[in-house]
Every structure is written in C-alpha cells, then in structure tokens.
PDB file of C-alpha atoms in Angstrom:
ATOM      1  CA  UNK A 140    -260.341  42.965 132.309  1.00  0.00           C
ATOM      2  CA  UNK A 141    -259.620  41.987 128.723  1.00  0.00           C
ATOM      3  CA  UNK A 142    -256.157  40.692 127.994  1.00  0.00           C
ATOM      4  CA  UNK A 143    -254.575  39.980 124.628  1.00  0.00           C
ATOM      5  CA  UNK A 144    -251.611  37.805 123.853  1.00  0.00           C
ATOM      6  CA  UNK A 145    -251.043  39.104 120.341  1.00  0.00           C
ATOM      7  CA  UNK A 146    -247.908  38.041 118.520  1.00  0.00           C
ATOM      8  CA  UNK A 147    -246.008  38.770 115.362  1.00  0.00           C
ATOM      9  CA  UNK A 148    -243.750  35.921 114.359  1.00  0.00           C
ATOM     10  CA  UNK A 149    -241.993  34.848 111.234  1.00  0.00           C
ATOM     11  CA  UNK A 150    -240.399  31.994 109.398  1.00  0.00           C
ATOM     12  CA  UNK A 151    -237.665  32.307 106.785  1.00  0.00           C
ATOM     13  CA  UNK A 152    -237.001  29.646 104.147  1.00  0.00           C
ATOM     14  CA  UNK A 153    -233.746  29.822 102.202  1.00  0.00           C
ATOM     15  CA  UNK A 154    -233.227  27.759  99.030  1.00  0.00           C
ATOM     16  CA  UNK A 155    -229.965  27.494  97.063  1.00  0.00           C
ATOM     17  CA  UNK A 156    -230.294  26.478  93.398  1.00  0.00           C
ATOM     18  CA  UNK A 157    -227.685  25.552  90.814  1.00  0.00           C
ATOM     19  CA  UNK A 158    -227.247  27.114  87.366  1.00  0.00           C
ATOM     20  CA  UNK A 159    -230.068  24.932  85.994  1.00  0.00           C
ATOM     21  CA  UNK A 160    -232.544  26.023  88.668  1.00  0.00           C
ATOM     22  CA  UNK A 161    -232.379  22.726  90.578  1.00  0.00           C
ATOM     23  CA  UNK A 162    -232.110  22.688  94.366  1.00  0.00           C
ATOM     24  CA  UNK A 163    -228.489  22.046  95.340  1.00  0.00           C
ATOM     25  CA  UNK A 164    -227.555  19.252  97.729  1.00  0.00           C
ATOM     26  CA  UNK A 165    -224.844  18.984 100.361  1.00  0.00           C
ATOM     27  CA  UNK A 166    -222.213  16.365  99.635  1.00  0.00           C
ATOM     28  CA  UNK A 167    -222.465  13.600 102.216  1.00  0.00           C
ATOM     29  CA  UNK A 168    -219.759  13.430 104.835  1.00  0.00           C
ATOM     30  CA  UNK A 169    -218.210  10.252 106.185  1.00  0.00           C
ATOM     31  CA  UNK A 170    -221.077   9.235 108.512  1.00  0.00           C
ATOM     32  CA  UNK A 171    -223.902   9.993 106.098  1.00  0.00           C
ATOM     33  CA  UNK A 172    -222.048   8.059 103.373  1.00  0.00           C
ATOM     34  CA  UNK A 173    -221.367   5.157 105.698  1.00  0.00           C
ATOM     35  CA  UNK A 174    -225.029   5.003 106.707  1.00  0.00           C
ATOM     36  CA  UNK A 175    -226.065   5.432 103.056  1.00  0.00           C
ATOM     37  CA  UNK A 176    -228.270   8.386 103.849  1.00  0.00           C
ATOM     38  CA  UNK A 177    -229.563  10.650 101.097  1.00  0.00           C
ATOM     39  CA  UNK A 178    -227.783  13.918 100.502  1.00  0.00           C
ATOM     40  CA  UNK A 179    -229.566  16.821 102.202  1.00  0.00           C
ATOM     41  CA  UNK A 180    -231.116  19.532 100.023  1.00  0.00           C
ATOM     42  CA  UNK A 181    -229.960  23.117 100.565  1.00  0.00           C
ATOM     43  CA  UNK A 182    -233.335  24.275 101.882  1.00  0.00           C
ATOM     44  CA  UNK A 183    -233.307  25.778 105.360  1.00  0.00           C
ATOM     45  CA  UNK A 184    -236.037  27.109 107.623  1.00  0.00           C
ATOM     46  CA  UNK A 185    -235.440  29.368 110.578  1.00  0.00           C
ATOM     47  CA  UNK A 186    -237.483  31.688 112.760  1.00  0.00           C
ATOM     48  CA  UNK A 187    -236.875  35.406 112.665  1.00  0.00           C
ATOM     49  CA  UNK A 188    -236.907  38.341 115.033  1.00  0.00           C
ATOM     50  CA  UNK A 189    -239.170  41.310 114.481  1.00  0.00           C
ATOM     51  CA  UNK A 190    -236.693  44.076 115.302  1.00  0.00           C
ATOM     52  CA  UNK A 191    -237.249  47.140 117.476  1.00  0.00           C
ATOM     53  CA  UNK A 192    -237.439  49.160 114.253  1.00  0.00           C
ATOM     54  CA  UNK A 193    -239.952  46.584 112.984  1.00  0.00           C
ATOM     55  CA  UNK A 194    -242.153  47.100 116.035  1.00  0.00           C
ATOM     56  CA  UNK A 195    -242.116  50.821 115.211  1.00  0.00           C
ATOM     57  CA  UNK A 196    -242.905  50.191 111.520  1.00  0.00           C
ATOM     58  CA  UNK A 197    -245.916  48.058 112.468  1.00  0.00           C
ATOM     59  CA  UNK A 198    -247.185  50.695 114.905  1.00  0.00           C
ATOM     60  CA  UNK A 199    -246.653  53.397 112.265  1.00  0.00           C
ATOM     61  CA  UNK A 200    -248.952  51.506 109.865  1.00  0.00           C
ATOM     62  CA  UNK A 201    -251.801  51.736 112.386  1.00  0.00           C
ATOM     63  CA  UNK A 202    -251.922  55.535 112.521  1.00  0.00           C
ATOM     64  CA  UNK A 203    -253.920  57.663 110.078  1.00  0.00           C
ATOM     65  CA  UNK A 204    -250.844  59.362 108.588  1.00  0.00           C
ATOM     66  CA  UNK A 205    -247.908  56.915 108.595  1.00  0.00           C
ATOM     67  CA  UNK A 206    -244.477  58.528 108.389  1.00  0.00           C
ATOM     68  CA  UNK A 207    -242.422  55.486 107.375  1.00  0.00           C
ATOM     69  CA  UNK A 208    -242.227  53.563 104.114  1.00  0.00           C
ATOM     70  CA  UNK A 209    -243.974  50.202 104.191  1.00  0.00           C
ATOM     71  CA  UNK A 210    -242.133  47.029 103.231  1.00  0.00           C
ATOM     72  CA  UNK A 211    -244.171  46.798 100.040  1.00  0.00           C
ATOM     73  CA  UNK A 212    -243.710  46.179  96.316  1.00  0.00           C
ATOM     74  CA  UNK A 213    -242.132  49.633  95.944  1.00  0.00           C
ATOM     75  CA  UNK A 214    -239.929  49.803  99.046  1.00  0.00           C
ATOM     76  CA  UNK A 215    -239.406  46.149 100.020  1.00  0.00           C
ATOM     77  CA  UNK A 216    -235.864  44.770  99.942  1.00  0.00           C
ATOM     78  CA  UNK A 217    -233.790  42.030 101.526  1.00  0.00           C
ATOM     79  CA  UNK A 218    -230.091  42.000 102.214  1.00  0.00           C
ATOM     80  CA  UNK A 219    -227.888  39.054 103.158  1.00  0.00           C
ATOM     81  CA  UNK A 220    -224.688  38.994 105.139  1.00  0.00           C
ATOM     82  CA  UNK A 221    -222.035  36.903 106.843  1.00  0.00           C
ATOM     83  CA  UNK A 222    -221.946  38.473 110.309  1.00  0.00           C
ATOM     84  CA  UNK A 223    -224.557  36.692 112.453  1.00  0.00           C
ATOM     85  CA  UNK A 224    -223.550  36.940 116.098  1.00  0.00           C
ATOM     86  CA  UNK A 225    -226.818  36.183 117.840  1.00  0.00           C
ATOM     87  CA  UNK A 226    -226.041  38.685 120.565  1.00  0.00           C
ATOM     88  CA  UNK A 227    -228.851  41.248 120.057  1.00  0.00           C
ATOM     89  CA  UNK A 228    -230.941  40.439 116.949  1.00  0.00           C
ATOM     90  CA  UNK A 229    -233.893  42.483 118.290  1.00  0.00           C
ATOM     91  CA  UNK A 230    -231.738  45.624 118.013  1.00  0.00           C
ATOM     92  CA  UNK A 231    -230.408  44.961 114.504  1.00  0.00           C
ATOM     93  CA  UNK A 232    -230.991  47.722 111.968  1.00  0.00           C
ATOM     94  CA  UNK A 233    -229.795  45.558 109.064  1.00  0.00           C
ATOM     95  CA  UNK A 234    -227.317  42.758 108.526  1.00  0.00           C
ATOM     96  CA  UNK A 235    -224.069  42.961 110.473  1.00  0.00           C
ATOM     97  CA  UNK A 236    -221.703  42.194 107.578  1.00  0.00           C
ATOM     98  CA  UNK A 237    -223.405  42.820 104.208  1.00  0.00           C
ATOM     99  CA  UNK A 238    -222.500  40.817 101.137  1.00  0.00           C
ATOM    100  CA  UNK A 239    -223.906  41.680  97.742  1.00  0.00           C
ATOM    101  CA  UNK A 240    -226.428  44.474  97.264  1.00  0.00           C
ATOM    102  CA  UNK A 241    -229.939  45.103  98.513  1.00  0.00           C
ATOM    103  CA  UNK A 242    -232.317  42.978  96.460  1.00  0.00           C
ATOM    104  CA  UNK A 243    -235.867  44.103  95.672  1.00  0.00           C
ATOM    105  CA  UNK A 244    -238.805  41.848  96.501  1.00  0.00           C
ATOM    106  CA  UNK A 245    -240.001  39.696  93.614  1.00  0.00           C
ATOM    107  CA  UNK A 246    -242.732  41.297  91.499  1.00  0.00           C
ATOM    108  CA  UNK A 247    -245.829  39.690  93.059  1.00  0.00           C
ATOM    109  CA  UNK A 248    -244.732  40.222  96.670  1.00  0.00           C
ATOM    110  CA  UNK A 249    -245.650  41.018  99.364  1.00  0.00           C
ATOM    111  CA  UNK A 250    -249.027  39.370  99.509  1.00  0.00           C
ATOM    112  CA  UNK A 251    -251.199  37.606 102.026  1.00  0.00           C
ATOM    113  CA  UNK A 252    -251.288  33.834 102.139  1.00  0.00           C
ATOM    114  CA  UNK A 253    -255.079  33.830 101.652  1.00  0.00           C
ATOM    115  CA  UNK A 254    -257.908  36.190 100.824  1.00  0.00           C
ATOM    116  CA  UNK A 255    -259.428  38.370 103.536  1.00  0.00           C
ATOM    117  CA  UNK A 256    -261.858  36.362 105.643  1.00  0.00           C
ATOM    118  CA  UNK A 257    -260.058  33.070 104.950  1.00  0.00           C
ATOM    119  CA  UNK A 258    -257.639  31.065 107.028  1.00  0.00           C
ATOM    120  CA  UNK A 259    -254.201  32.541 106.253  1.00  0.00           C
ATOM    121  CA  UNK A 260    -255.434  36.127 105.874  1.00  0.00           C
ATOM    122  CA  UNK A 261    -253.071  37.096 108.700  1.00  0.00           C
ATOM    123  CA  UNK A 262    -249.904  35.731 107.051  1.00  0.00           C
ATOM    124  CA  UNK A 263    -247.850  38.112 104.901  1.00  0.00           C
ATOM    125  CA  UNK A 264    -245.508  36.512 102.366  1.00  0.00           C
ATOM    126  CA  UNK A 265    -242.319  38.118 101.045  1.00  0.00           C
ATOM    127  CA  UNK A 266    -239.900  36.679  98.470  1.00  0.00           C
ATOM    128  CA  UNK A 267    -236.595  37.836  97.053  1.00  0.00           C
ATOM    129  CA  UNK A 268    -234.623  35.930  94.450  1.00  0.00           C
ATOM    130  CA  UNK A 269    -230.916  36.590  94.015  1.00  0.00           C
ATOM    131  CA  UNK A 270    -230.188  35.450  90.448  1.00  0.00           C
ATOM    132  CA  UNK A 271    -226.992  33.759  89.325  1.00  0.00           C
ATOM    133  CA  UNK A 272    -224.243  36.380  89.423  1.00  0.00           C
ATOM    134  CA  UNK A 273    -225.895  38.499  92.154  1.00  0.00           C
ATOM    135  CA  UNK A 274    -223.883  36.793  94.914  1.00  0.00           C
ATOM    136  CA  UNK A 275    -220.565  35.007  95.238  1.00  0.00           C
ATOM    137  CA  UNK A 276    -220.015  34.487  98.940  1.00  0.00           C
ATOM    138  CA  UNK A 277    -219.254  31.818 101.495  1.00  0.00           C
ATOM    139  CA  UNK A 278    -220.818  31.709 104.933  1.00  0.00           C
ATOM    140  CA  UNK A 279    -224.048  33.641 104.290  1.00  0.00           C
ATOM    141  CA  UNK A 280    -225.716  33.374 107.687  1.00  0.00           C
ATOM    142  CA  UNK A 281    -228.008  36.395 108.105  1.00  0.00           C
ATOM    143  CA  UNK A 282    -230.777  38.204 106.252  1.00  0.00           C
ATOM    144  CA  UNK A 283    -232.737  41.408 106.874  1.00  0.00           C
ATOM    145  CA  UNK A 284    -236.147  42.461 105.540  1.00  0.00           C
ATOM    146  CA  UNK A 285    -235.946  46.204 104.885  1.00  0.00           C
ATOM    147  CA  UNK A 286    -238.180  49.121 103.828  1.00  0.00           C
ATOM    148  CA  UNK A 287    -235.636  50.539 101.401  1.00  0.00           C
ATOM    149  CA  UNK A 288    -232.213  50.082  99.839  1.00  0.00           C
ATOM    150  CA  UNK A 289    -230.195  52.889 101.422  1.00  0.00           C
ATOM    151  CA  UNK A 290    -228.494  53.492 104.756  1.00  0.00           C
ATOM    152  CA  UNK A 291    -231.726  55.181 105.906  1.00  0.00           C
ATOM    153  CA  UNK A 292    -233.811  52.009 105.393  1.00  0.00           C
ATOM    154  CA  UNK A 293    -235.503  50.491 108.436  1.00  0.00           C
ATOM    155  CA  UNK A 294    -235.281  46.788 109.326  1.00  0.00           C
ATOM    156  CA  UNK A 295    -238.668  45.127 109.819  1.00  0.00           C
ATOM    157  CA  UNK A 296    -237.235  41.694 110.594  1.00  0.00           C
ATOM    158  CA  UNK A 297    -233.898  39.925 110.925  1.00  0.00           C
ATOM    159  CA  UNK A 298    -233.091  36.216 110.724  1.00  0.00           C
ATOM    160  CA  UNK A 299    -230.250  33.787 111.052  1.00  0.00           C
ATOM    161  CA  UNK A 300    -229.558  31.438 108.141  1.00  0.00           C
ATOM    162  CA  UNK A 301    -228.410  28.188 109.623  1.00  0.00           C
ATOM    163  CA  UNK A 302    -226.445  26.345 108.590  1.00  0.00           C
ATOM    164  CA  UNK A 303    -224.624  29.087 106.710  1.00  0.00           C
ATOM    165  CA  UNK A 304    -224.796  28.760 102.926  1.00  0.00           C
ATOM    166  CA  UNK A 305    -222.201  29.185 100.224  1.00  0.00           C
ATOM    167  CA  UNK A 306    -223.462  30.736  96.997  1.00  0.00           C
ATOM    168  CA  UNK A 307    -221.232  30.783  93.918  1.00  0.00           C
ATOM    169  CA  UNK A 308    -221.709  33.199  91.040  1.00  0.00           C
ATOM    170  CA  UNK A 309    -223.436  30.340  89.147  1.00  0.00           C
ATOM    171  CA  UNK A 310    -225.994  29.750  91.945  1.00  0.00           C
ATOM    172  CA  UNK A 311    -229.217  31.531  92.775  1.00  0.00           C
ATOM    173  CA  UNK A 312    -230.600  32.132  96.249  1.00  0.00           C
ATOM    174  CA  UNK A 313    -234.313  32.389  97.007  1.00  0.00           C
ATOM    175  CA  UNK A 314    -235.520  33.709 100.351  1.00  0.00           C
ATOM    176  CA  UNK A 315    -239.161  33.249 101.345  1.00  0.00           C
ATOM    177  CA  UNK A 316    -240.269  35.098 104.457  1.00  0.00           C
ATOM    178  CA  UNK A 317    -243.638  34.757 106.110  1.00  0.00           C
ATOM    179  CA  UNK A 318    -244.786  36.962 108.953  1.00  0.00           C
ATOM    180  CA  UNK A 319    -247.844  35.871 110.913  1.00  0.00           C
ATOM    181  CA  UNK A 320    -249.841  38.353 112.977  1.00  0.00           C
ATOM    182  CA  UNK A 321    -252.115  36.792 115.575  1.00  0.00           C
ATOM    183  CA  UNK A 322    -254.050  38.133 118.504  1.00  0.00           C
ATOM    184  CA  UNK A 323    -255.550  35.839 121.065  1.00  0.00           C
TER     185      UNK A 323
END
C-alpha cells in the first residue's frame, strides 16, 4: 500500500512601515529599556490555516474544468481585520471584523519561489501592499487571502497577526504570504 503525507502549509509575514518607507519599531517598555535592549522591528511571522473553502479551491484547480476563480493576478486579494478569535479558523470564509477594503495582490504576484524543477518550485508567494492612507486602524490581528473582492469571494487561507498591529494613515502595511505544497 502506498501512503502519502501531503501537506499544504503557509507562513505570513507582516511588515509595518512609516511614511518614509522605513520599518517601524516598537517603543521599548520599562524592562526592555532597563535591560538596554534594542527596540523590536514591526515585522511579524505567523503560520496560517488553509480554510475549508481553500481545500475546495485547491481541489477545484486539479479538475479539467475548474469552476472557481484562482487566487491569481486577476482575482487575488487580501483583507485585514480586527476580529481574530481563534475559535474556528479552518471554517473562516474571510476576516471576522473587516477594516479597510479588499486590497489586490501586488503586480508581480502570485509567483513561485523558484523555477520549475528547482528547489522552491512548490512554494507560492503572494504579496499585498496597503499604501499610506489605505488603512487607519488599531488592533489589526487577522488577514485573509481571497479569490475576489466581493461577498462571493472564497477564502483560500486565513492567518492571525500577532501581536496585533496599529497602522496610522501615514503608515503602509505589507503582507507576504507563502504557501508550500509538499507530498511525502
């Protein structure tokens, strides 16, 4: 009997930048100041959940006549929110409490990490950049990778942003998402 332990997993990196495009830093609290530690950059990495809808989107891609939009350069969007609960992320169909609008993937995304036949061929990269003025929200703690920008859009993946980030209207927010498909 042949058995496979295939997986689809992801990693989300969130970067907050100031009005000059520089990575923002947290102000040190009492203990970090006392210990003279460097301020921490506002760059966060967190694993994601491929949602139940995402499982269906992946399966749909494998049939000869797919019925769903792909999360591609035409239909790929991300949306952020402030409503992470952690109770059932697999069942999420988007963010729980949206803030701002859907944001289209950046122009050269999605793409694979490496050319076919090379190490990294199985890693899909997505990026969305919320420019200064796109967001003005405190406590952004969730993000969804979607195949559209309407209520009918399907959620491929959902992730927690931790710690939550505050983005002023002068800041930009960049979200890099990588999804790795592996069969073993």
